[in-house]
GROMACS .gro file of C-alpha atoms in nm:
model
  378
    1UNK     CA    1  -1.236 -10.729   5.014
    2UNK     CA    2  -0.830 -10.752   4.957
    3UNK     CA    3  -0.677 -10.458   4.748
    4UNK     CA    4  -0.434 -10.595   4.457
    5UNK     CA    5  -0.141 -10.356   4.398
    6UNK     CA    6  -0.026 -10.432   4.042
    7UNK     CA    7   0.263 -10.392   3.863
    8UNK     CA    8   0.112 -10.131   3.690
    9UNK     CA    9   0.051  -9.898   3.932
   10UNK     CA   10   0.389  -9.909   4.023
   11UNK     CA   11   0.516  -9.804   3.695
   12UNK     CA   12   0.233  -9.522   3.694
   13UNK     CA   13   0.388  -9.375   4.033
   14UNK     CA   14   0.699  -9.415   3.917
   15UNK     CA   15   0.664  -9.220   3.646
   16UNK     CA   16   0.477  -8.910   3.764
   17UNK     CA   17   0.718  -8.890   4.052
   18UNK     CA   18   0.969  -8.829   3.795
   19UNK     CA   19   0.753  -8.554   3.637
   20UNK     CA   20   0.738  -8.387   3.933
   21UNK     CA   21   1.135  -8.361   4.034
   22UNK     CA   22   1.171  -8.247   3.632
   23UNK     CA   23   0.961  -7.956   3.683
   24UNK     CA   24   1.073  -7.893   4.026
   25UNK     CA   25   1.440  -7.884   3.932
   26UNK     CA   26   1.392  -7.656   3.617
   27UNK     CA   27   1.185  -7.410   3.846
   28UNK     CA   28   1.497  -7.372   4.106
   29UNK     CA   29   1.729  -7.346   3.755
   30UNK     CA   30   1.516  -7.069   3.611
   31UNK     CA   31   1.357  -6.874   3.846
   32UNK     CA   32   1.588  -6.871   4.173
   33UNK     CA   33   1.918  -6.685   4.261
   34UNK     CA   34   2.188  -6.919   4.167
   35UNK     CA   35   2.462  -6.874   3.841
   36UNK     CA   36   2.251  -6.918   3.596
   37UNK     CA   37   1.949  -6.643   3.666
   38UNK     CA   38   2.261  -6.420   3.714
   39UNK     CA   39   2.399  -6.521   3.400
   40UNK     CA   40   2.049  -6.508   3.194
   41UNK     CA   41   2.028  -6.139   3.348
   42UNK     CA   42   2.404  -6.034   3.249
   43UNK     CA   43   2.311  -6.146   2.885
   44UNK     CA   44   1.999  -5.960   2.872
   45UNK     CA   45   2.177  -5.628   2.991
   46UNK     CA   46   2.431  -5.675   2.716
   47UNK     CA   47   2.209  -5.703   2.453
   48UNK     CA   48   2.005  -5.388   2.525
   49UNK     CA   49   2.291  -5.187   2.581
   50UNK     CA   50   2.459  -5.317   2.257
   51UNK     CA   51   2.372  -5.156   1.901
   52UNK     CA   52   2.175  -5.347   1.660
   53UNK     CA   53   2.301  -5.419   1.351
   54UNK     CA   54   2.039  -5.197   1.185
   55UNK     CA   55   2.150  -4.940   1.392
   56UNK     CA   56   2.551  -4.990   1.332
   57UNK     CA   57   2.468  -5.006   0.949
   58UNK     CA   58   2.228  -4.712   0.899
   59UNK     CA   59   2.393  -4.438   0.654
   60UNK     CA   60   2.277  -4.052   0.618
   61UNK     CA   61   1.992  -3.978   0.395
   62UNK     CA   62   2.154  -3.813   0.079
   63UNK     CA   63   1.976  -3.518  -0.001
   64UNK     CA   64   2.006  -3.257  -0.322
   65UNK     CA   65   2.153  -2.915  -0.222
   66UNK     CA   66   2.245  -2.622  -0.442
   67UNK     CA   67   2.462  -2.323  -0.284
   68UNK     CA   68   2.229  -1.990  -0.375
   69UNK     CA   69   2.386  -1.663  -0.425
   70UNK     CA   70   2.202  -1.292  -0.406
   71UNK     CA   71   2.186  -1.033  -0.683
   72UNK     CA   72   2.033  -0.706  -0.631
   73UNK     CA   73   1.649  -0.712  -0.731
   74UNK     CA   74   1.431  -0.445  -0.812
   75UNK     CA   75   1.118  -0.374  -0.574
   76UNK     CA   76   0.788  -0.224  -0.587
   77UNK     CA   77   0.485  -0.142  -0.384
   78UNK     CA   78   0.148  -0.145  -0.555
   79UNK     CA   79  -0.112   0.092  -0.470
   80UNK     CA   80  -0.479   0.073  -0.653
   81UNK     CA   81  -0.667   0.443  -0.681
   82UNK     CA   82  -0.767   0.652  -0.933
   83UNK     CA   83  -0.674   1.013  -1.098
   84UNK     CA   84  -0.751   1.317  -0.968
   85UNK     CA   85  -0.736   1.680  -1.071
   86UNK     CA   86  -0.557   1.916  -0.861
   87UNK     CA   87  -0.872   2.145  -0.843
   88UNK     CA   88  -1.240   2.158  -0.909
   89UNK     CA   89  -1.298   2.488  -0.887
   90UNK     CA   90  -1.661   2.631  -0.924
   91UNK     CA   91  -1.674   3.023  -1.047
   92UNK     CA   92  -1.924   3.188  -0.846
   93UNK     CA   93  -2.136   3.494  -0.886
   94UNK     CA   94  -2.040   3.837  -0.681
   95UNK     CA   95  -2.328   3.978  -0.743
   96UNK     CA   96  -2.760   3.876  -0.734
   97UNK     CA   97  -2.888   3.854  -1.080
   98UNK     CA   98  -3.012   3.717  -1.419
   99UNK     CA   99  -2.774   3.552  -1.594
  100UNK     CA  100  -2.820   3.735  -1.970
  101UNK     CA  101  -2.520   3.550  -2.153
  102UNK     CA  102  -2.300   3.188  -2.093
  103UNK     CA  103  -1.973   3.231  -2.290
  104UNK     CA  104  -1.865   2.875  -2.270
  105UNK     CA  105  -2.022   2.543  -2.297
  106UNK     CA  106  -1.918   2.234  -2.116
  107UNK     CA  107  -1.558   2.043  -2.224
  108UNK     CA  108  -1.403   2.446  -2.324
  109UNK     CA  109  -1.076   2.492  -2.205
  110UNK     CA  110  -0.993   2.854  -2.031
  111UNK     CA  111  -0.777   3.054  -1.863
  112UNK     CA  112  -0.741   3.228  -1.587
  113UNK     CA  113  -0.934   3.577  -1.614
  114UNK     CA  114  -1.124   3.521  -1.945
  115UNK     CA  115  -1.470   3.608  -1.940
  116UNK     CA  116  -1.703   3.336  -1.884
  117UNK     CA  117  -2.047   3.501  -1.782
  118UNK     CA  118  -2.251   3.802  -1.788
  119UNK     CA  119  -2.537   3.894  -1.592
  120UNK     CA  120  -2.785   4.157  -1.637
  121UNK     CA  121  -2.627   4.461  -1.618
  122UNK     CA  122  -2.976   4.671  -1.659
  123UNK     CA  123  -3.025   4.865  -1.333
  124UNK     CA  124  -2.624   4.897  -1.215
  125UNK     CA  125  -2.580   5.079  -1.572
  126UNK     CA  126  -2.805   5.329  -1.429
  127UNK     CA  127  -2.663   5.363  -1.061
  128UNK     CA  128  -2.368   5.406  -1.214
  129UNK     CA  129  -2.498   5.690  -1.400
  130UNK     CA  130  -2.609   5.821  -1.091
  131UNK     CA  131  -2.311   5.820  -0.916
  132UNK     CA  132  -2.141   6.000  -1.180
  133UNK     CA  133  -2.402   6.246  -1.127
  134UNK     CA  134  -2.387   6.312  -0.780
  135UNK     CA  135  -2.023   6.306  -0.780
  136UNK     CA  136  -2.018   6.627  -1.054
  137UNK     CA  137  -2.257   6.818  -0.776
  138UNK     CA  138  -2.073   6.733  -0.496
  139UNK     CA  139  -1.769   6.805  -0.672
  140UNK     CA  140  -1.893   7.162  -0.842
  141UNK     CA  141  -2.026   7.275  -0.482
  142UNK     CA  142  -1.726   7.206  -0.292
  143UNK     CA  143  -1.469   7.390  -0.568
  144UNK     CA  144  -1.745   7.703  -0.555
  145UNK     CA  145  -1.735   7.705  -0.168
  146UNK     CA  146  -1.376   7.653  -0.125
  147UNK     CA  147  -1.370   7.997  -0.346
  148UNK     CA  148  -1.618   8.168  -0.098
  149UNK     CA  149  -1.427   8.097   0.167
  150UNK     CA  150  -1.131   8.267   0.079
  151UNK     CA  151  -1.303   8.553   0.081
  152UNK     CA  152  -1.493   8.471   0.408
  153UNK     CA  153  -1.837   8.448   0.282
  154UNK     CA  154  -1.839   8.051   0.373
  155UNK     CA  155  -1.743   7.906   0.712
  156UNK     CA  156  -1.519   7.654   0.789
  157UNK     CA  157  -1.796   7.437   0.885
  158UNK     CA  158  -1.968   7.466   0.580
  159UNK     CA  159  -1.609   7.352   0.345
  160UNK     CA  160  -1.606   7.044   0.603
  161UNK     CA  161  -1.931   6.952   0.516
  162UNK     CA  162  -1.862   7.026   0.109
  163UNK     CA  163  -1.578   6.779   0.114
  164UNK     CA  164  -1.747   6.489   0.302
  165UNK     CA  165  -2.015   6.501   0.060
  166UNK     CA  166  -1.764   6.474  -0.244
  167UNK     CA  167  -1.594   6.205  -0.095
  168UNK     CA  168  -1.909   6.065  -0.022
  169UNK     CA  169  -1.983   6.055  -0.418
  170UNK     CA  170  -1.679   5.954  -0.508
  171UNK     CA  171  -1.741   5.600  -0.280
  172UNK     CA  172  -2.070   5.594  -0.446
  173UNK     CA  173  -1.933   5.598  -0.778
  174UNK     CA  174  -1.674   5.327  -0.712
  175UNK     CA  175  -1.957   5.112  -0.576
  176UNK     CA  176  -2.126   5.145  -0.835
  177UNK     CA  177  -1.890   5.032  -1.078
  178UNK     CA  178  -1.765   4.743  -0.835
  179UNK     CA  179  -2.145   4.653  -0.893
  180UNK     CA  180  -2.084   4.695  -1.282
  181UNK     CA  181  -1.764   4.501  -1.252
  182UNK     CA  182  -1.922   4.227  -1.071
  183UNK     CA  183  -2.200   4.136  -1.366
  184UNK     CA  184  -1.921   4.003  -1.587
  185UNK     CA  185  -1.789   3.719  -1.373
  186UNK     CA  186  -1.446   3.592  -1.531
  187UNK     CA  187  -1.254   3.285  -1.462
  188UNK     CA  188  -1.068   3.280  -1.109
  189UNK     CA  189  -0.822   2.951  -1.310
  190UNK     CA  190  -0.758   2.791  -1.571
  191UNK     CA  191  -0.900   2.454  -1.693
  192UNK     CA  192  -1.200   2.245  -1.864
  193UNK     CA  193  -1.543   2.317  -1.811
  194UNK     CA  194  -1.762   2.080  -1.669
  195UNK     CA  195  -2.093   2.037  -1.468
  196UNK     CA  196  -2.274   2.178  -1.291
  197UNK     CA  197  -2.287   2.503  -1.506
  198UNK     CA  198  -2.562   2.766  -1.496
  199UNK     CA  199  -2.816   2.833  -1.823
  200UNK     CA  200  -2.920   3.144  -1.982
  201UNK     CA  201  -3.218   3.302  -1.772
  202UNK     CA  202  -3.119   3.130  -1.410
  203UNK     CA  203  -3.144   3.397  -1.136
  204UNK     CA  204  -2.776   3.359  -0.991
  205UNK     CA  205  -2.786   3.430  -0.601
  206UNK     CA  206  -2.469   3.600  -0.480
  207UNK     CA  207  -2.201   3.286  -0.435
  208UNK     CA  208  -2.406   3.099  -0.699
  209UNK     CA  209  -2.209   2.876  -0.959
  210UNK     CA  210  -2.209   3.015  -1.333
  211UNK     CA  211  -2.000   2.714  -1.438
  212UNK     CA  212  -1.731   2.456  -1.292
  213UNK     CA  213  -1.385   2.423  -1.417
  214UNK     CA  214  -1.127   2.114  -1.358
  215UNK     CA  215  -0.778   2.237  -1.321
  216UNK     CA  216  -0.604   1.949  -1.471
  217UNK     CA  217  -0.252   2.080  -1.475
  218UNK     CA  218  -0.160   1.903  -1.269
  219UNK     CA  219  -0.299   1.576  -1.239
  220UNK     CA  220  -0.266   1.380  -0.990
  221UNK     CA  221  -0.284   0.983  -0.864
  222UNK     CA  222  -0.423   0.881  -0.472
  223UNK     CA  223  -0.450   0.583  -0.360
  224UNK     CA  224  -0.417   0.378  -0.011
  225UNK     CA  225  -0.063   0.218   0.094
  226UNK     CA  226  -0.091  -0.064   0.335
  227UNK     CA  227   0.045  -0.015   0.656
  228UNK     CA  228   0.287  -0.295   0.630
  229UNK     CA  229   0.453  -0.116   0.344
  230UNK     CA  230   0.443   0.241   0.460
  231UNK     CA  231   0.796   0.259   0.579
  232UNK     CA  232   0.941   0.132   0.219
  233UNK     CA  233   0.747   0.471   0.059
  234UNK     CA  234   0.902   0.792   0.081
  235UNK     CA  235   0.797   1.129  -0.108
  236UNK     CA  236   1.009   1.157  -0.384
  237UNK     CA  237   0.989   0.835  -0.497
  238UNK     CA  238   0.934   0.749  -0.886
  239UNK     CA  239   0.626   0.595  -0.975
  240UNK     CA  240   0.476   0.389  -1.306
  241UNK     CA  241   0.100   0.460  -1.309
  242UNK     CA  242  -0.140   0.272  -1.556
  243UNK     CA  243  -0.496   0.402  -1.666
  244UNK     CA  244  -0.780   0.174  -1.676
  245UNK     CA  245  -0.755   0.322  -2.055
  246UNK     CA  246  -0.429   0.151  -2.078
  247UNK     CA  247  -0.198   0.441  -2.093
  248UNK     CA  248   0.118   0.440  -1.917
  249UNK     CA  249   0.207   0.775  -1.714
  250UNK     CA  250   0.525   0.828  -1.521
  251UNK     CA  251   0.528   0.987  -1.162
  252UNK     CA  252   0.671   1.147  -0.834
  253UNK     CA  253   0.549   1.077  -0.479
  254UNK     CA  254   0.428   1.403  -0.363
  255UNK     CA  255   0.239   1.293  -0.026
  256UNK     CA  256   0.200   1.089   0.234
  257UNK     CA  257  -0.065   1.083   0.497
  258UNK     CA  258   0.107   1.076   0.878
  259UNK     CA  259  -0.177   0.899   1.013
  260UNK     CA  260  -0.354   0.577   0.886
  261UNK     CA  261  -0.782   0.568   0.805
  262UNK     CA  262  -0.915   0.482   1.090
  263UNK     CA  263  -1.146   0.204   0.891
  264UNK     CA  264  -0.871   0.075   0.649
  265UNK     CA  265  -0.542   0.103   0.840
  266UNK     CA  266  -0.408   0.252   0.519
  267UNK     CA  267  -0.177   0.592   0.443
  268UNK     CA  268  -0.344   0.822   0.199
  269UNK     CA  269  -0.106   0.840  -0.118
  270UNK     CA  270  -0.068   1.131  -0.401
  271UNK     CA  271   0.149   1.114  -0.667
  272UNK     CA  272   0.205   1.374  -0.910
  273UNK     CA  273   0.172   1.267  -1.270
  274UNK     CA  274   0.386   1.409  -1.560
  275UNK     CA  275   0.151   1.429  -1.831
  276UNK     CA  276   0.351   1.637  -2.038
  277UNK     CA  277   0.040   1.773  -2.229
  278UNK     CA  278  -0.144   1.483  -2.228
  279UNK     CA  279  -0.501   1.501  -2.144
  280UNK     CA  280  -0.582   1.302  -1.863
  281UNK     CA  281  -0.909   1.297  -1.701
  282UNK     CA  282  -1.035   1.330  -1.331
  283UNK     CA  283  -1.149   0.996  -1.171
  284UNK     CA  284  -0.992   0.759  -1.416
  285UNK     CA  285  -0.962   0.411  -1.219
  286UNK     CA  286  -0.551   0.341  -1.154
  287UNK     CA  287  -0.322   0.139  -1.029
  288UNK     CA  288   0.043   0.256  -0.928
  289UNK     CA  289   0.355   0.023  -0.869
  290UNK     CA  290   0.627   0.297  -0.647
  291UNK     CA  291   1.004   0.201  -0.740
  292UNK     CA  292   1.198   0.086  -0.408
  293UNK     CA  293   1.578   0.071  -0.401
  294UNK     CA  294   1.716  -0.265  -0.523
  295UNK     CA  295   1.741  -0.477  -0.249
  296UNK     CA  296   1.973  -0.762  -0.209
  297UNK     CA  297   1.719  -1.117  -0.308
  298UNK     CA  298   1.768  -1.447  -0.400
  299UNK     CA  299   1.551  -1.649  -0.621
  300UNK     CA  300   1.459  -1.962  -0.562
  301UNK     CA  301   1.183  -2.281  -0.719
  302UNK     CA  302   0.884  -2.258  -0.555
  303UNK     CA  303   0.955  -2.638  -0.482
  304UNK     CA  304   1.208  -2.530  -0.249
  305UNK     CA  305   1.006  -2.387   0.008
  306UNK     CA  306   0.824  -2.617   0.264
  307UNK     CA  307   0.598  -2.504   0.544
  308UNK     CA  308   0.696  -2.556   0.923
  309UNK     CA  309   0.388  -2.669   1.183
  310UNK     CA  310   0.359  -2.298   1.281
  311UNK     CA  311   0.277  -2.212   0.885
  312UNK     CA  312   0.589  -1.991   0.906
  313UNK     CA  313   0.721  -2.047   0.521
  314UNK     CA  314   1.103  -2.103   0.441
  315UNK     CA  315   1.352  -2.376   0.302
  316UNK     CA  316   1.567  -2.656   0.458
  317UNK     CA  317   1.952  -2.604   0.474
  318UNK     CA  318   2.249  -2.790   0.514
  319UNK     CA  319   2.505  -2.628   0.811
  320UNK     CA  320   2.932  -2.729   0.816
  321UNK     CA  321   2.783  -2.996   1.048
  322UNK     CA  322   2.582  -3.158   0.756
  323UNK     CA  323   2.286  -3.143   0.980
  324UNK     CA  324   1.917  -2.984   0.835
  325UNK     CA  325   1.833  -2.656   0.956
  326UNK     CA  326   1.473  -2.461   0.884
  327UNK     CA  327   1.536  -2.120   0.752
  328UNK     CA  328   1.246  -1.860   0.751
  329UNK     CA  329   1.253  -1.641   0.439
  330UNK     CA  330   1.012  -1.381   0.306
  331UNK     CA  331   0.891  -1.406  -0.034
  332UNK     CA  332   0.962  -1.017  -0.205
  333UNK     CA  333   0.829  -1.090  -0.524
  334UNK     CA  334   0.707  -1.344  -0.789
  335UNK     CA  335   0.802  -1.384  -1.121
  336UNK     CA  336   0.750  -1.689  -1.418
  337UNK     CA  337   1.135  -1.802  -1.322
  338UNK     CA  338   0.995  -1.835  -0.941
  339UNK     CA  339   0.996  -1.663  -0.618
  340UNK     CA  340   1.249  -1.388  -0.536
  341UNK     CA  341   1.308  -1.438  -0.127
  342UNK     CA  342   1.527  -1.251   0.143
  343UNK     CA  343   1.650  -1.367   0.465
  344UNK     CA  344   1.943  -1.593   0.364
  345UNK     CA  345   2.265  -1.488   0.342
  346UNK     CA  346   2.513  -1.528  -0.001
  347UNK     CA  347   2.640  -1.931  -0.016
  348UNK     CA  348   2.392  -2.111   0.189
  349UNK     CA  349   2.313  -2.496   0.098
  350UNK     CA  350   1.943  -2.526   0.069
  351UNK     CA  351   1.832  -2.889  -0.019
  352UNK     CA  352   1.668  -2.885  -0.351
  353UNK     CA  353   1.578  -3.220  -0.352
  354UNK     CA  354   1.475  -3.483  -0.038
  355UNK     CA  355   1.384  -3.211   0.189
  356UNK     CA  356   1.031  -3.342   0.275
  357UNK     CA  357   1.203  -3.697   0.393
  358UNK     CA  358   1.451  -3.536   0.656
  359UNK     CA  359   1.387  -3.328   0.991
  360UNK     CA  360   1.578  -3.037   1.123
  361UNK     CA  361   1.877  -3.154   1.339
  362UNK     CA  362   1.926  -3.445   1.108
  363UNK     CA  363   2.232  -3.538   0.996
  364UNK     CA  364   2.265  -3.615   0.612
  365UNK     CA  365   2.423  -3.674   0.334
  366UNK     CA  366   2.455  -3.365   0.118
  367UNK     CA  367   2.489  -3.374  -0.331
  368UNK     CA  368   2.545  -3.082  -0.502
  369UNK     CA  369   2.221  -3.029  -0.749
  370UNK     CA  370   2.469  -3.069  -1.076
  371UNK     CA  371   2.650  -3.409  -0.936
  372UNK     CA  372   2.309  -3.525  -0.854
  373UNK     CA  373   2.164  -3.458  -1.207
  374UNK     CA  374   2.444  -3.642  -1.410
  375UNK     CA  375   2.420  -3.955  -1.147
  376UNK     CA  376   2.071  -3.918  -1.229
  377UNK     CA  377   2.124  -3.880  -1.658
  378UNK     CA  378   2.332  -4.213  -1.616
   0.00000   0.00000   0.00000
């Protein structure tokens, strides 16, 4: 059988031989080491190395900033606790006995040395009778003896022995009316009475309490400072104490503990109150703010203050450079007007406005607060 070759087969060979010296030819163009590879690579290098035109245009963000100055700013330390008397002081019996008469009831004010109690006095009334007594005999016998012996009818021996037995009766006799003394127990201060007190008929041991008195004069206020605001107290300090009644009571730091509770890590506190006759009771429930020295502070909005990663609080400022900067601050106080901060000094620029869209080391555009409200009014 004879093969035919065609006129179309020639014009298919043709063709695909042409196909083939296209591709090769673009391959050698593209992908080999002659001009234009190095050319292609030249142009590439340019363009990363070149700015974009986003970048060339890009502007600082304009933030709101407002140039803060300090005043001097009143501190306090608060300190919850309650009232306390200066004494509770329980008067106590010197002697074992009934108790016959109570001279005071419970809420009586008295003073020091008035006469509170009396206990049977029944049986000392008569030893000191006795003592009187014995003290005549002793006394008669030595004054008779002392006479004998000047006229040597008595030895020496014997006027010894007469004169240690008067002096004898005379310690008896002041015993004895110690013992007398001691049935009428008086107060040892002044103050309120107050439980526990002792009722007609109890049989009072020696050292047993007749009645209790609260020496109120003066009163005082303790409560527990932190330990993070020891060092701001000293003693001497003035203080505004309010009851739980509501009554307001001025005051002086008196004390200070040295060493914290063990429990609490907190410094006992006592401050004296000036009642200036006003009755004030012990245990009242308290609460104390201490007067600091003014301290240099600078209030701010609390809208101000952002929160680094760390949780350390402060605000965002604006340096000569016009670049952000965090600055930590501590907040002193709060008020209705906002937060009263230190730890910036007198004519820093903290952003006001914007600060959550920029970063520290940022460069920006800074607007005083007062330019940026009237562009904002228009």
């Amino acid at each position: 059988m004879t093969f035919t070759i065609k006129g179309s087969h020639i014009l298919a060979l043709l063709i695909l031989g042409a196909i083939g010296f296209w591709m090769f030819e673009a391959e050698i163009k593209i992908g080999g080491q002659g001009n234009s590879g190095s050319s292609a690579n030249a142009t590439l290098q340019e363009n990363e190395q070149s700015p974009s035109a986003d970048q060339a245009n890009q502007v600082p963000f304009k933030v709101s900033v407002t140039e803060i100055q300090s005043v001097k700013q009143e501190q306090t330390v608060s300190v919850r606790g309650r009232t306390k008397a200066e004494a509770v002081i329980p008067v106590r019996a010197e002697t074992a006995g009934v108790l016959e008469r109570r001279l005071v009831k419970r809420g009586d004010h008295v003073k020091a040395g008035d006469l509170v109690c009396v206990i049977d006095q029944g049986a000392r009334k008569a030893s000191l009778e006795s003592a009187r007594a014995r003290l005549e005999q002793a006394k008669g016998e030595y004054e008779s003896n002392k006479k004998l012996r000047e006229k040597g009818f008595v030895t020496e021996t014997t006027i010894r022995q007469m004169l240690f037995d008067l002096n004898a009766a005379k310690a008896q006799l002041k015993q004895a009316e110690i013992e007398l003394s001691w049935t009428e127990i008086r107060a040892n201060a002044s103050g309120v009475v107050q439980d526990p007190i002792a009722e007609v008929g109890d049989v009072l041991a020696i050292g047993g309490t007749c009645i209790t008195l609260v020496d109120s004069d003066p009163m005082f206020f303790i409560g527990q400072v932190s330990e993070r605001s020891i060092n701001d107290v000293e003693v001497g300090m003035k203080a505004d104490v309010r009851l739980v009644t509501g009554e307001h009571i001025q005051g002086t730091v008196n004390y200070l503990a040295p060493s914290a509770d063990a429990q609490t890590r907190t410094f006992l506190t006592e401050i004296r109150l000036d009642t200036k006759g006003q009755q004030v009771r012990d245990g009242l429930t308290a609460s104390a703010e201490i007067k600091l020295p003014p301290k240099n502070a600078i209030r701010i909005s609390p809208s101000w203050l952002t929160l680094e990663d760390n949780g350390q609080v402060g605000v965002k400022t604006v340096d000569a450079d016009k670049r952000v900067q965090f600055l930590p601050v501590e907040i002193i106080s709060q008020t209705n007007q906002g937060f009263w901060v230190s730890g910036m000094e007198p004519g820093t620029k903290v952003i006001t406005l914007g600060q959550e869209y920029v970063i520290s080391g940022e460069t920006v555009d800074p607007v005083p607060a007062e330019i940026q409200k009237a562009e904002n009014d228009q």
